[in-house]
C-alpha positions as a Markdown table, in Angstrom:
| # | Residue | x | y | z |
|---|---|---|---|---|
| 1 | Met | 119.4 | 121.4 | 75.7 |
| 2 | Val | 120.3 | 123.5 | 72.6 |
| 3 | Ala | 119.4 | 127.1 | 73.1 |
| 4 | Pro | 116.7 | 128.1 | 70.6 |
| 5 | Gly | 118.0 | 130.3 | 67.9 |
| 6 | Leu | 121.6 | 130.2 | 69.1 |
| 7 | Asp | 124.5 | 129.0 | 67.1 |
| 8 | Leu | 128.1 | 130.0 | 66.6 |
| 9 | Arg | 129.5 | 130.6 | 63.1 |
| 10 | Val | 132.9 | 132.1 | 62.3 |
| 11 | Glu | 133.5 | 133.1 | 58.7 |
| 12 | Pro | 136.9 | 132.3 | 57.1 |
| 13 | Arg | 138.0 | 135.9 | 57.2 |
| 14 | Phe | 138.4 | 135.6 | 61.0 |
| 15 | Cys | 141.0 | 132.8 | 61.0 |
| 16 | Gly | 143.9 | 132.1 | 63.3 |
| 17 | Pro | 145.7 | 129.0 | 62.2 |
| 18 | Pro | 144.6 | 127.7 | 58.8 |
| 19 | Gly | 141.2 | 126.2 | 58.9 |
| 20 | Phe | 140.4 | 127.4 | 62.4 |
| 21 | Ala | 139.0 | 130.6 | 64.0 |
| 22 | Asn | 141.1 | 133.1 | 65.7 |
| 23 | Gly | 140.7 | 132.2 | 69.4 |
| 24 | Gly | 139.9 | 135.7 | 70.6 |
| 25 | Phe | 137.3 | 136.2 | 67.8 |
| 26 | Ala | 135.7 | 132.8 | 68.6 |
| 27 | Ser | 135.7 | 133.5 | 72.3 |
| 28 | Gly | 134.2 | 137.0 | 71.8 |
| 29 | Ser | 131.5 | 135.6 | 69.5 |
| 30 | Leu | 130.4 | 133.1 | 72.2 |
| 31 | Ala | 130.6 | 135.8 | 74.8 |
| 32 | Ala | 128.3 | 138.0 | 72.7 |
| 33 | Leu | 125.7 | 135.3 | 72.8 |
| 34 | Leu | 126.0 | 135.2 | 76.5 |
| 35 | Gly | 125.8 | 139.0 | 76.9 |
| 36 | Gly | 127.9 | 141.1 | 79.3 |
| 37 | Thr | 131.4 | 140.5 | 80.6 |
| 38 | Ala | 132.4 | 136.8 | 80.1 |
| 39 | Glu | 135.1 | 134.3 | 80.5 |
| 40 | Val | 135.5 | 131.7 | 77.8 |
| 41 | Thr | 137.4 | 128.4 | 78.0 |
| 42 | Leu | 138.6 | 126.9 | 74.7 |
| 43 | Arg | 138.6 | 123.1 | 74.6 |
| 44 | Arg | 139.0 | 122.3 | 70.9 |
| 45 | Pro | 139.4 | 124.1 | 67.5 |
| 46 | Val | 136.5 | 126.2 | 66.3 |
| 47 | Pro | 136.1 | 125.4 | 62.6 |
| 48 | Leu | 135.3 | 128.0 | 60.1 |
| 49 | Gly | 132.3 | 128.6 | 57.9 |
| 50 | Arg | 129.6 | 126.5 | 59.4 |
| 51 | Ala | 127.0 | 126.9 | 62.2 |
| 52 | Leu | 127.8 | 125.1 | 65.5 |
| 53 | Pro | 125.0 | 124.5 | 68.0 |
| 54 | Val | 125.1 | 126.4 | 71.3 |
| 55 | Arg | 123.4 | 125.0 | 74.4 |
| 56 | Arg | 122.7 | 126.4 | 77.8 |
| 57 | Asp | 124.5 | 124.9 | 80.8 |
| 58 | Gly | 122.5 | 126.0 | 83.8 |
| 59 | Asp | 121.1 | 129.5 | 84.0 |
| 60 | His | 124.2 | 131.5 | 83.2 |
| 61 | Ser | 126.6 | 129.5 | 81.0 |
| 62 | Leu | 126.8 | 128.5 | 77.3 |
| 63 | Val | 128.5 | 125.6 | 75.6 |
| 64 | Val | 129.3 | 125.3 | 71.9 |
| 65 | Glu | 129.6 | 121.8 | 70.5 |
| 66 | Asp | 130.5 | 120.0 | 67.3 |
| 67 | Ala | 129.0 | 116.5 | 66.9 |
| 68 | Gly | 128.7 | 116.3 | 70.6 |
| 69 | Val | 132.3 | 117.3 | 71.3 |
| 70 | Val | 132.6 | 120.4 | 73.5 |
| 71 | Leu | 134.6 | 123.2 | 71.8 |
| 72 | Ala | 134.2 | 126.1 | 74.2 |
| 73 | Glu | 132.3 | 127.2 | 77.3 |
| 74 | Ala | 131.3 | 130.7 | 78.4 |
| 75 | Arg | 130.3 | 132.0 | 81.8 |
| 76 | Pro | 129.8 | 135.5 | 83.4 |
| 77 | Ala | 133.0 | 137.0 | 84.8 |
| 78 | Glu | 134.5 | 140.2 | 86.1 |
| 79 | Val | 137.6 | 141.9 | 84.6 |
| 80 | Glu | 139.4 | 144.9 | 86.0 |
| 81 | Leu | 139.5 | 147.8 | 83.5 |
| 82 | Ala | 143.0 | 148.9 | 84.3 |
| 83 | Val | 146.6 | 148.8 | 83.0 |
| 84 | Pro | 149.8 | 148.5 | 85.0 |
| 85 | Asp | 151.3 | 151.6 | 83.4 |
| 86 | Arg | 150.1 | 154.1 | 80.8 |
| 87 | Leu | 151.8 | 154.7 | 77.5 |
| 88 | Thr | 151.5 | 157.3 | 74.8 |
| 89 | Ala | 150.5 | 156.8 | 71.3 |
| 90 | Glu | 154.1 | 157.7 | 70.3 |
| 91 | Glu | 155.4 | 154.9 | 72.5 |
| 92 | Ala | 153.0 | 152.4 | 70.9 |
| 93 | Asp | 154.0 | 153.5 | 67.4 |
| 94 | Ala | 157.7 | 153.0 | 68.3 |
| 95 | Ala | 157.2 | 149.6 | 69.8 |
| 96 | Ala | 155.1 | 148.1 | 66.9 |
| 97 | Gly | 156.7 | 145.2 | 65.1 |
| 98 | Arg | 159.8 | 145.0 | 67.5 |
| 99 | Leu | 159.5 | 141.3 | 68.0 |
| 100 | Arg | 161.6 | 138.4 | 66.5 |
| 101 | Tyr | 158.3 | 136.5 | 65.8 |
| 102 | Tyr | 157.7 | 138.8 | 62.8 |
| 103 | Asp | 160.9 | 137.7 | 61.2 |
| 104 | Ala | 159.2 | 134.4 | 60.3 |
| 105 | Pro | 155.6 | 134.4 | 61.6 |
| 106 | Val | 154.1 | 130.9 | 61.8 |
| 107 | Phe | 150.5 | 132.1 | 61.0 |
| 108 | Pro | 151.1 | 135.2 | 58.8 |
| 109 | Ala | 147.4 | 135.2 | 57.8 |
| 110 | Cys | 146.0 | 135.4 | 61.4 |
| 111 | Phe | 143.1 | 137.9 | 61.4 |
| 112 | Ala | 144.5 | 139.7 | 64.5 |
| 113 | Cys | 148.3 | 139.7 | 64.2 |
| 114 | Gly | 149.1 | 138.4 | 60.8 |
| 115 | Pro | 151.4 | 140.7 | 58.9 |
| 116 | Ala | 150.4 | 139.1 | 55.5 |
| 117 | Arg | 146.8 | 140.4 | 55.8 |
| 118 | Ala | 146.0 | 143.4 | 53.7 |
| 119 | Pro | 145.1 | 146.7 | 55.5 |
| 120 | Gly | 141.4 | 146.8 | 56.0 |
| 121 | Asp | 141.1 | 143.0 | 55.9 |
| 122 | Gly | 143.1 | 141.8 | 58.9 |
| 123 | Leu | 143.6 | 143.9 | 62.0 |
| 124 | Arg | 147.4 | 143.9 | 61.6 |
| 125 | Ile | 148.1 | 144.5 | 65.3 |
| 126 | Leu | 151.8 | 143.9 | 65.5 |
| 127 | Pro | 153.0 | 144.5 | 69.1 |
| 128 | Gly | 156.5 | 144.9 | 70.2 |
| 129 | Arg | 158.2 | 145.6 | 73.6 |
| 130 | Val | 158.1 | 149.2 | 74.9 |
| 131 | Asp | 161.6 | 150.5 | 75.7 |
| 132 | Gly | 162.4 | 150.1 | 79.4 |
| 133 | Arg | 159.1 | 148.7 | 80.5 |
| 134 | Pro | 157.5 | 145.2 | 80.7 |
| 135 | Leu | 154.8 | 146.3 | 78.2 |
| 136 | Trp | 154.1 | 145.3 | 74.7 |
| 137 | Ala | 152.2 | 147.6 | 72.5 |
| 138 | Ala | 151.0 | 148.6 | 69.0 |
| 139 | Pro | 148.7 | 151.1 | 67.4 |
| 140 | Trp | 145.3 | 150.1 | 65.9 |
| 141 | Thr | 142.9 | 152.1 | 63.9 |
| 142 | Pro | 139.8 | 149.9 | 63.2 |
| 143 | Asp | 138.5 | 149.6 | 59.7 |
| 144 | Arg | 134.9 | 150.3 | 58.9 |
| 145 | Ser | 134.5 | 146.7 | 57.8 |
| 146 | Val | 134.6 | 145.5 | 61.4 |
| 147 | Ala | 131.8 | 147.8 | 62.6 |
| 148 | Gly | 128.4 | 146.4 | 63.7 |
| 149 | Ala | 124.9 | 147.8 | 63.0 |
| 150 | Asp | 125.4 | 150.3 | 65.9 |
| 151 | Gly | 128.4 | 151.8 | 64.1 |
| 152 | Gln | 130.9 | 150.6 | 66.8 |
| 153 | Val | 133.5 | 147.9 | 66.4 |
| 154 | Arg | 131.9 | 144.5 | 66.8 |
| 155 | Pro | 132.6 | 143.0 | 70.3 |
| 156 | Glu | 134.2 | 139.9 | 68.9 |
| 157 | Val | 136.7 | 142.0 | 66.9 |
| 158 | Val | 137.7 | 143.8 | 70.1 |
| 159 | Trp | 138.3 | 140.4 | 71.7 |
| 160 | Ala | 140.5 | 139.4 | 68.8 |
| 161 | Ala | 142.4 | 142.7 | 69.2 |
| 162 | Leu | 143.1 | 141.9 | 72.9 |
| 163 | Asp | 144.0 | 138.2 | 72.3 |
| 164 | Cys | 147.1 | 137.9 | 70.2 |
| 165 | Pro | 149.1 | 140.8 | 71.9 |
| 166 | Ser | 148.7 | 139.0 | 75.3 |
| 167 | Gly | 150.1 | 135.8 | 73.9 |
| 168 | Leu | 153.0 | 137.5 | 72.2 |
| 169 | Ala | 153.8 | 139.4 | 75.4 |
| 170 | Ala | 153.6 | 136.3 | 77.6 |
| 171 | Ala | 155.8 | 134.2 | 75.2 |
| 172 | Asp | 158.4 | 136.9 | 74.7 |
| 173 | Ala | 158.7 | 137.7 | 78.4 |
| 174 | Ala | 159.0 | 134.0 | 79.3 |
| 175 | Gly | 161.9 | 133.7 | 76.8 |
| 176 | Leu | 160.5 | 130.5 | 75.3 |
| 177 | Pro | 162.8 | 128.7 | 72.9 |
| 178 | Asp | 162.3 | 128.6 | 69.2 |
| 179 | Gly | 159.7 | 126.0 | 68.2 |
| 180 | Thr | 157.6 | 126.3 | 71.4 |
| 181 | Met | 153.9 | 126.0 | 71.0 |
| 182 | Ile | 151.5 | 128.0 | 73.1 |
| 183 | Leu | 147.7 | 127.5 | 73.4 |
| 184 | Leu | 145.1 | 130.0 | 74.5 |
| 185 | Gly | 143.2 | 128.1 | 77.2 |
| 186 | Arg | 141.0 | 130.8 | 78.7 |
| 187 | Met | 140.1 | 134.4 | 78.1 |
| 188 | Ala | 137.9 | 136.9 | 79.9 |
| 189 | Ala | 137.2 | 140.4 | 78.6 |
| 190 | Asp | 135.2 | 143.5 | 79.5 |
| 191 | Leu | 134.3 | 146.0 | 76.8 |
| 192 | Ala | 133.5 | 149.3 | 78.5 |
| 193 | Ala | 133.3 | 151.5 | 75.4 |
| 194 | Pro | 134.1 | 149.8 | 72.0 |
| 195 | Pro | 135.8 | 152.2 | 69.6 |
| 196 | Gly | 134.4 | 153.3 | 66.2 |
| 197 | Pro | 136.0 | 152.9 | 62.8 |
| 198 | Gly | 138.8 | 155.4 | 62.3 |
| 199 | Asp | 139.4 | 155.9 | 66.0 |
| 200 | Arg | 143.1 | 156.0 | 66.8 |
| 201 | Cys | 143.6 | 153.4 | 69.4 |
| 202 | Arg | 146.5 | 151.4 | 70.9 |
| 203 | Val | 146.7 | 148.0 | 72.3 |
| 204 | Val | 148.9 | 147.2 | 75.3 |
| 205 | Ala | 149.7 | 143.8 | 76.8 |
| 206 | Trp | 151.8 | 142.6 | 79.8 |
| 207 | Pro | 152.8 | 139.3 | 81.2 |
| 208 | Val | 151.5 | 138.4 | 84.7 |
| 209 | Val | 153.1 | 135.2 | 85.9 |
| 210 | Arg | 154.4 | 131.9 | 84.7 |
| 211 | Asp | 153.4 | 128.8 | 86.7 |
| 212 | Gly | 155.0 | 125.8 | 85.1 |
| 213 | Arg | 153.4 | 125.4 | 81.6 |
| 214 | Lys | 150.9 | 128.1 | 82.3 |
| 215 | Leu | 151.4 | 131.7 | 81.2 |
| 216 | Thr | 149.0 | 134.4 | 82.3 |
| 217 | Ala | 148.8 | 137.8 | 80.8 |
| 218 | Gly | 146.7 | 140.9 | 80.5 |
| 219 | Ser | 145.9 | 143.3 | 77.7 |
| 220 | Ala | 143.9 | 146.5 | 77.2 |
| 221 | Leu | 142.6 | 148.6 | 74.4 |
| 222 | Leu | 143.2 | 152.3 | 75.0 |
| 223 | Gly | 141.5 | 155.3 | 73.3 |
| 224 | Ala | 143.2 | 158.3 | 71.8 |
| 225 | Gly | 143.3 | 160.0 | 75.2 |
| 226 | Gly | 144.7 | 156.9 | 77.0 |
| 227 | Glu | 141.3 | 155.9 | 78.5 |
| 228 | Val | 140.7 | 152.1 | 78.9 |
| 229 | Leu | 138.1 | 151.1 | 76.4 |
| 230 | Ala | 138.4 | 147.3 | 77.0 |
| 231 | Ala | 140.5 | 144.9 | 79.0 |
| 232 | Ala | 141.2 | 141.2 | 79.1 |
| 233 | Arg | 143.0 | 138.5 | 81.0 |
| 234 | Thr | 144.3 | 135.4 | 79.4 |
| 235 | Thr | 145.8 | 132.0 | 80.3 |
| 236 | Trp | 148.1 | 130.3 | 77.8 |
| 237 | Ile | 149.4 | 126.8 | 77.9 |
| 238 | Ile | 152.9 | 125.8 | 76.8 |
| 239 | Ala | 152.2 | 122.7 | 74.8 |
| 240 | Gln | 154.5 | 119.7 | 74.3 |
| 241 | Arg | 153.6 | 118.8 | 70.7 |
| 242 | Ser | 153.6 | 120.6 | 67.4 |
| 243 | Phe | 150.4 | 122.0 | 66.0 |
| 244 | Ala | 150.5 | 119.5 | 63.2 |
| 245 | Asn | 150.6 | 116.5 | 65.6 |
| 246 | Ala | 148.6 | 117.9 | 68.5 |
| 247 | Gly | 145.4 | 116.2 | 67.7 |
| 248 | Ala | 143.6 | 119.5 | 67.2 |
| 249 | Pro | 144.2 | 121.1 | 70.6 |
| 250 | His | 142.3 | 124.3 | 69.8 |
| 251 | Pro | 142.6 | 127.3 | 67.4 |
| 252 | Glu | 145.3 | 129.2 | 69.3 |
| 253 | Ala | 147.9 | 126.6 | 68.9 |
| 254 | Ser | 151.1 | 127.9 | 67.3 |
| 255 | Thr | 154.6 | 126.7 | 66.8 |
| 256 | Thr | 156.6 | 129.7 | 67.6 |
| 257 | Ser | 159.4 | 131.4 | 65.7 |
| 258 | Gly | 161.7 | 133.6 | 67.7 |
| 259 | Arg | 160.0 | 134.3 | 71.0 |
| 260 | Gly | 156.7 | 132.7 | 70.3 |
| 261 | Gly | 153.3 | 134.0 | 69.3 |
| 262 | Pro | 149.7 | 133.1 | 68.9 |
| 263 | Gly | 147.5 | 132.7 | 65.9 |
């Protein structure tokens, strides 16, 4: 049954591919309704600008639907708040933007990683590879417009910040050929201490393993002192069709340029 008073609505500002929500933001929005650390599985695109009913599936899971079609599911999960290697703010600054994807980004208006978004509107997290290490990183200073009523960055925005860097790291590390499409299939995140507006943070991501068409990756949000504020694990699927002909796979579909990248 539909959970009383629960629905999911993603405003157009928080897009990934045109017309659809950024996958991390949509996942984080559903996780916020569930409460606590969660794992979200994306099944279909989450459209922008309208309320979608959310129903309970048992005692501990939520499902969001559109006209009876399942878009996403959320359930409780555990995520390790750790990174494989620490990096300094200076290293994150140096790595930012060092990725072929940004030569011709497929989704330049993506809320999280779109370079065409104006400062203060999009997050503009543009990770690149850290010299000499299998890490991808970028700095991030949250804008006041993404703060919630408690003065901290909204949880779904932190999910968005953790999302795209993991996909970019996974695709770049896998050496995917130009034109490859990757889809965010699953994301789990734990937010230990969301930052506040103006906090100097850095996002770090790393590939974990490739298993056929599946790419797994991790990402973390670090505070000014290097402390782990939030962490995520993601599973990406290497698709076999272009976004335009994919029959609406889900909002993180992206035809890559250079070494791939999510929307």
